[in-house]
Amino acid sequence: KEVNRIIRNLFLDSLALAPEISNVVRCLRWLDFCQAKVQYVDSFNYSCRPQLETEIFEVSEMIHPAIENPVSQNFILEPPRRIVILSGPNAGGKTVCMKTLGIIVLHAALGLKVPAKTCLLPKIFKVLVNIGDQQSLSDSLSSFSARLRKWRKIFKKMDSESLILVDEIMNATDPREGHILAQEICYFLERNQVYAIVTTHFGELKQLAQQSSSFENASMFFDEKSLQPTFELLMGTPGH
């Protein structure tokens, strides 16, 4: 009984200090969060503080933080170009390159240093993705219909301050129909003045850079002598 009385009294006394205790916990949580961010950034091979809201979208020697011994890549997109058509061989690194750019933009939004030597970012407040196969038996969704449903969500959310990442655009249907749909989507993205990285094997999309100043070709380099991908990004050059 005496122990219970002491505990009860301590509890009642602590109620008066509840606001102060809550503030201490809140501060400790914030400090722990900041410490976690510092430790995470320190795990990178190197990092830099990004410059935000610039005219040019440029990242030099960027690397994916989750890959061991990554190949660094250089990316640059100057106005009026806003949409990159990224092509190249299978397993050549297109998706990793695209995801690395998305990670860098999200790191900057969180106030983190980014895994790159230098980084200039335009005004981007949203990162929207259409990656992977989201087919569902329970929802009666094929790969193609799942992609279309994802596009509908993206179209509702995107604006001129969005970065859209698309992997293998419209590849889940007949290639003759797929490339036409892919072209129309790219033109729609252009009209809405979004930033976008679109990976593809459609040859017709590689011609968009010759038809409009909003598009830029890029590719992953393939060593024809060794018949091996080098995972290097080449801006301004369509892939094979």
Short mmCIF file of C-alpha atoms in Angstrom, two decimals:
data_model
loop_
_atom_site.label_atom_id
_atom_site.label_comp_id
_atom_site.label_asym_id
_atom_site.label_seq_id
_atom_site.Cartn_x
_atom_site.Cartn_y
_atom_site.Cartn_z
CA LYS A 1 0.00 0.00 0.00
CA GLU A 2 2.80 2.42 0.87
CA VAL A 3 4.51 1.74 -2.46
CA ASN A 4 1.28 2.36 -4.34
CA ARG A 5 0.72 5.60 -2.42
CA ILE A 6 4.19 6.87 -3.30
CA ILE A 7 3.76 5.97 -6.96
CA ARG A 8 0.36 7.65 -7.07
CA ASN A 9 1.73 10.83 -5.50
CA LEU A 10 4.65 10.92 -7.91
CA PHE A 11 2.28 10.48 -10.81
CA LEU A 12 0.00 13.29 -9.62
CA ASP A 13 2.99 15.57 -9.07
CA SER A 14 4.27 14.81 -12.58
CA LEU A 15 0.98 15.90 -14.14
CA ALA A 16 1.84 19.50 -13.35
CA LEU A 17 5.04 19.07 -15.35
CA ALA A 18 3.34 17.38 -18.32
CA PRO A 19 3.81 20.33 -20.74
CA GLU A 20 7.53 20.59 -19.89
CA ILE A 21 7.99 16.82 -20.24
CA SER A 22 6.25 16.87 -23.63
CA ASN A 23 8.54 19.68 -24.81
CA VAL A 24 11.63 17.75 -23.70
CA VAL A 25 10.46 14.63 -25.55
CA ARG A 26 9.72 16.72 -28.65
CA CYS A 27 13.20 18.26 -28.54
CA LEU A 28 14.85 14.88 -28.04
CA ARG A 29 12.92 13.46 -30.97
CA TRP A 30 14.03 16.35 -33.17
CA LEU A 31 17.67 15.98 -32.07
CA ASP A 32 17.53 12.25 -32.77
CA PHE A 33 16.12 12.95 -36.23
CA CYS A 34 18.90 15.47 -36.97
CA GLN A 35 21.55 13.04 -35.73
CA ALA A 36 20.12 10.29 -37.95
CA LYS A 37 20.28 12.61 -40.98
CA VAL A 38 23.92 13.44 -40.27
CA GLN A 39 24.88 9.78 -39.86
CA TYR A 40 23.03 8.86 -43.04
CA VAL A 41 24.75 11.55 -45.13
CA ASP A 42 28.13 10.60 -43.63
CA SER A 43 27.64 7.11 -45.08
CA PHE A 44 27.90 8.51 -48.63
CA ASN A 45 31.23 8.32 -50.45
CA TYR A 46 30.87 12.09 -50.89
CA SER A 47 28.10 14.67 -50.76
CA CYS A 48 27.34 18.33 -51.40
CA ARG A 49 24.81 20.97 -50.46
CA PRO A 50 22.45 21.51 -53.44
CA GLN A 51 21.72 24.95 -54.86
CA LEU A 52 17.96 25.29 -55.18
CA GLU A 53 15.60 27.04 -57.61
CA THR A 54 18.24 27.46 -60.32
CA GLU A 55 17.53 27.77 -64.04
CA ILE A 56 19.68 24.75 -64.88
CA PHE A 57 19.08 21.18 -63.72
CA GLU A 58 22.63 19.88 -63.33
CA VAL A 59 24.13 17.17 -61.12
CA SER A 60 27.77 16.14 -61.46
CA GLU A 61 29.16 12.76 -60.41
CA MET A 62 25.92 11.63 -58.81
CA ILE A 63 25.78 8.15 -57.27
CA HIS A 64 23.02 5.96 -55.88
CA PRO A 65 23.56 5.76 -52.09
CA ALA A 66 22.27 2.16 -51.85
CA ILE A 67 24.67 0.66 -54.43
CA GLU A 68 28.13 -0.57 -53.56
CA ASN A 69 30.88 0.70 -55.87
CA PRO A 70 28.50 2.77 -58.02
CA VAL A 71 29.46 4.37 -61.33
CA SER A 72 29.12 8.14 -61.04
CA GLN A 73 27.05 9.95 -63.67
CA ASN A 74 26.74 13.51 -64.93
CA PHE A 75 23.33 14.98 -65.74
CA ILE A 76 22.51 18.37 -67.23
CA LEU A 77 19.24 19.81 -68.54
CA GLU A 78 19.21 23.41 -69.68
CA PRO A 79 16.16 25.53 -70.55
CA PRO A 80 13.97 25.20 -72.52
CA ARG A 81 14.54 21.43 -72.28
CA ARG A 82 12.55 19.77 -69.50
CA ILE A 83 11.91 16.16 -70.60
CA VAL A 84 14.65 13.56 -71.02
CA ILE A 85 14.10 10.51 -73.23
CA LEU A 86 16.51 7.98 -71.74
CA SER A 87 17.28 4.94 -73.88
CA GLY A 88 19.91 2.24 -74.11
CA PRO A 89 20.47 -1.49 -73.66
CA ASN A 90 18.62 -3.70 -71.21
CA ALA A 91 20.39 -3.94 -67.83
CA GLY A 92 22.41 -0.90 -68.85
CA GLY A 93 21.47 1.26 -65.86
CA LYS A 94 18.58 3.40 -67.16
CA THR A 95 16.28 2.75 -64.20
CA VAL A 96 19.06 3.21 -61.64
CA CYS A 97 20.04 6.53 -63.23
CA MET A 98 16.44 7.73 -63.19
CA LYS A 99 15.93 6.66 -59.57
CA THR A 100 19.19 8.36 -58.55
CA LEU A 101 17.88 11.67 -59.86
CA GLY A 102 14.64 11.17 -57.97
CA ILE A 103 16.53 10.38 -54.77
CA ILE A 104 18.65 13.51 -55.15
CA VAL A 105 15.57 15.73 -55.56
CA LEU A 106 13.91 14.13 -52.50
CA HIS A 107 17.10 14.46 -50.44
CA ALA A 108 17.21 18.17 -51.25
CA ALA A 109 13.55 18.54 -50.25
CA LEU A 110 14.37 16.99 -46.87
CA GLY A 111 17.23 19.41 -46.30
CA LEU A 112 19.85 16.71 -46.75
CA LYS A 113 23.09 16.87 -48.63
CA VAL A 114 22.96 14.90 -51.87
CA PRO A 115 25.26 12.11 -53.12
CA ALA A 116 27.00 14.18 -55.80
CA LYS A 117 29.97 16.53 -56.24
CA THR A 118 27.84 19.52 -57.34
CA CYS A 119 24.09 19.94 -57.67
CA LEU A 120 21.91 22.66 -59.22
CA LEU A 121 18.17 22.02 -58.93
CA PRO A 122 15.26 23.94 -60.44
CA LYS A 123 12.07 24.56 -58.48
CA ILE A 124 10.63 21.05 -57.97
CA PHE A 125 8.13 20.36 -55.20
CA LYS A 126 6.69 17.02 -56.34
CA VAL A 127 8.20 13.73 -57.47
CA LEU A 128 5.66 11.48 -59.20
CA VAL A 129 6.57 8.00 -60.45
CA ASN A 130 5.21 5.37 -62.80
CA ILE A 131 7.61 2.49 -62.25
CA GLY A 132 7.15 -1.25 -62.06
CA ASP A 133 4.37 -3.69 -62.85
CA GLN A 134 1.32 -3.00 -60.69
CA GLN A 135 -1.02 -5.59 -62.14
CA SER A 136 -3.48 -7.06 -59.65
CA LEU A 137 -5.63 -10.18 -59.88
CA SER A 138 -7.81 -9.04 -56.98
CA ASP A 139 -8.52 -5.69 -58.68
CA SER A 140 -8.80 -7.22 -62.19
CA LEU A 141 -5.93 -5.04 -63.41
CA SER A 142 -3.60 -6.06 -66.21
CA SER A 143 -0.14 -4.49 -66.48
CA PHE A 144 -1.46 -2.08 -69.11
CA SER A 145 -4.60 -1.02 -67.24
CA ALA A 146 -2.59 -0.61 -64.02
CA ARG A 147 -0.21 1.72 -65.84
CA LEU A 148 -3.13 3.74 -67.22
CA ARG A 149 -4.65 4.07 -63.76
CA LYS A 150 -1.31 5.30 -62.45
CA TRP A 151 -1.13 7.86 -65.25
CA ARG A 152 -4.58 9.17 -64.32
CA LYS A 153 -3.36 9.80 -60.76
CA ILE A 154 -0.21 11.50 -62.02
CA PHE A 155 -2.14 13.77 -64.41
CA LYS A 156 -4.34 14.94 -61.52
CA LYS A 157 -1.39 15.82 -59.27
CA MET A 158 1.26 17.16 -61.61
CA ASP A 159 2.08 20.80 -62.28
CA SER A 160 5.01 22.81 -63.65
CA GLU A 161 6.98 22.19 -60.44
CA SER A 162 6.80 18.39 -60.69
CA LEU A 163 9.42 15.81 -61.63
CA ILE A 164 7.88 12.73 -63.23
CA LEU A 165 9.85 9.47 -63.44
CA VAL A 166 8.57 6.91 -65.96
CA ASP A 167 10.18 3.52 -66.54
CA GLU A 168 9.58 1.81 -69.90
CA ILE A 169 6.68 4.00 -70.90
CA MET A 170 3.70 2.13 -72.43
CA ASN A 171 5.65 -1.11 -72.86
CA ALA A 172 2.82 -3.35 -71.61
CA THR A 173 0.84 -3.37 -74.86
CA ASP A 174 1.30 -3.85 -78.59
CA PRO A 175 4.45 -1.89 -79.62
CA ARG A 176 2.64 -0.22 -82.53
CA GLU A 177 -0.02 1.13 -80.19
CA GLY A 178 2.39 1.63 -77.31
CA HIS A 179 4.67 4.06 -79.08
CA ILE A 180 1.71 6.19 -80.22
CA LEU A 181 0.33 6.36 -76.68
CA ALA A 182 3.82 7.09 -75.34
CA GLN A 183 4.24 9.98 -77.79
CA GLU A 184 0.90 11.51 -76.84
CA ILE A 185 1.76 11.25 -73.14
CA CYS A 186 5.12 12.94 -73.74
CA TYR A 187 3.42 15.74 -75.67
CA PHE A 188 0.92 16.13 -72.82
CA LEU A 189 3.78 16.38 -70.31
CA GLU A 190 5.39 19.00 -72.55
CA ARG A 191 2.20 21.09 -72.66
CA ASN A 192 2.03 21.03 -68.86
CA GLN A 193 5.70 22.12 -68.60
CA VAL A 194 6.72 19.41 -66.15
CA TYR A 195 10.19 17.96 -65.68
CA ALA A 196 10.33 14.30 -66.64
CA ILE A 197 12.74 11.40 -67.10
CA VAL A 198 11.26 8.78 -69.43
CA THR A 199 13.04 5.50 -70.17
CA THR A 200 12.11 3.67 -73.36
CA HIS A 201 13.12 1.38 -76.21
CA PHE A 202 10.73 3.07 -78.68
CA GLY A 203 12.76 4.56 -81.52
CA GLU A 204 9.98 7.06 -82.29
CA LEU A 205 10.42 8.76 -78.90
CA LYS A 206 14.10 9.36 -79.59
CA GLN A 207 13.06 11.62 -82.48
CA LEU A 208 11.14 14.00 -80.21
CA ALA A 209 14.32 15.95 -79.41
CA GLN A 210 14.60 16.82 -83.11
CA GLN A 211 10.99 18.00 -83.24
CA SER A 212 10.74 20.07 -80.05
CA SER A 213 13.16 22.04 -77.90
CA SER A 214 11.46 20.71 -74.75
CA PHE A 215 12.98 17.25 -75.20
CA GLU A 216 16.51 15.97 -74.69
CA ASN A 217 17.92 12.58 -75.59
CA ALA A 218 20.15 10.64 -73.23
CA SER A 219 21.49 7.11 -73.20
CA MET A 220 23.49 4.59 -71.23
CA PHE A 221 26.81 3.81 -72.88
CA PHE A 222 27.43 0.30 -74.19
CA ASP A 223 30.97 -0.86 -74.96
CA GLU A 224 30.71 -2.58 -78.34
CA LYS A 225 34.17 -4.13 -78.00
CA SER A 226 33.56 -5.87 -74.69
CA LEU A 227 29.79 -6.13 -75.31
CA GLN A 228 29.22 -4.90 -71.77
CA PRO A 229 27.35 -1.85 -70.42
CA THR A 230 29.53 0.73 -68.68
CA PHE A 231 26.61 2.39 -66.80
CA GLU A 232 27.81 5.81 -67.96
CA LEU A 233 25.19 8.43 -68.83
CA LEU A 234 25.56 10.24 -72.16
CA MET A 235 23.46 13.39 -72.47
CA GLY A 236 22.33 14.46 -75.93
CA THR A 237 22.84 11.01 -77.49
CA PRO A 238 20.04 8.48 -78.13
CA GLY A 239 20.74 4.85 -77.26
CA HIS A 240 20.53 1.73 -79.40
#
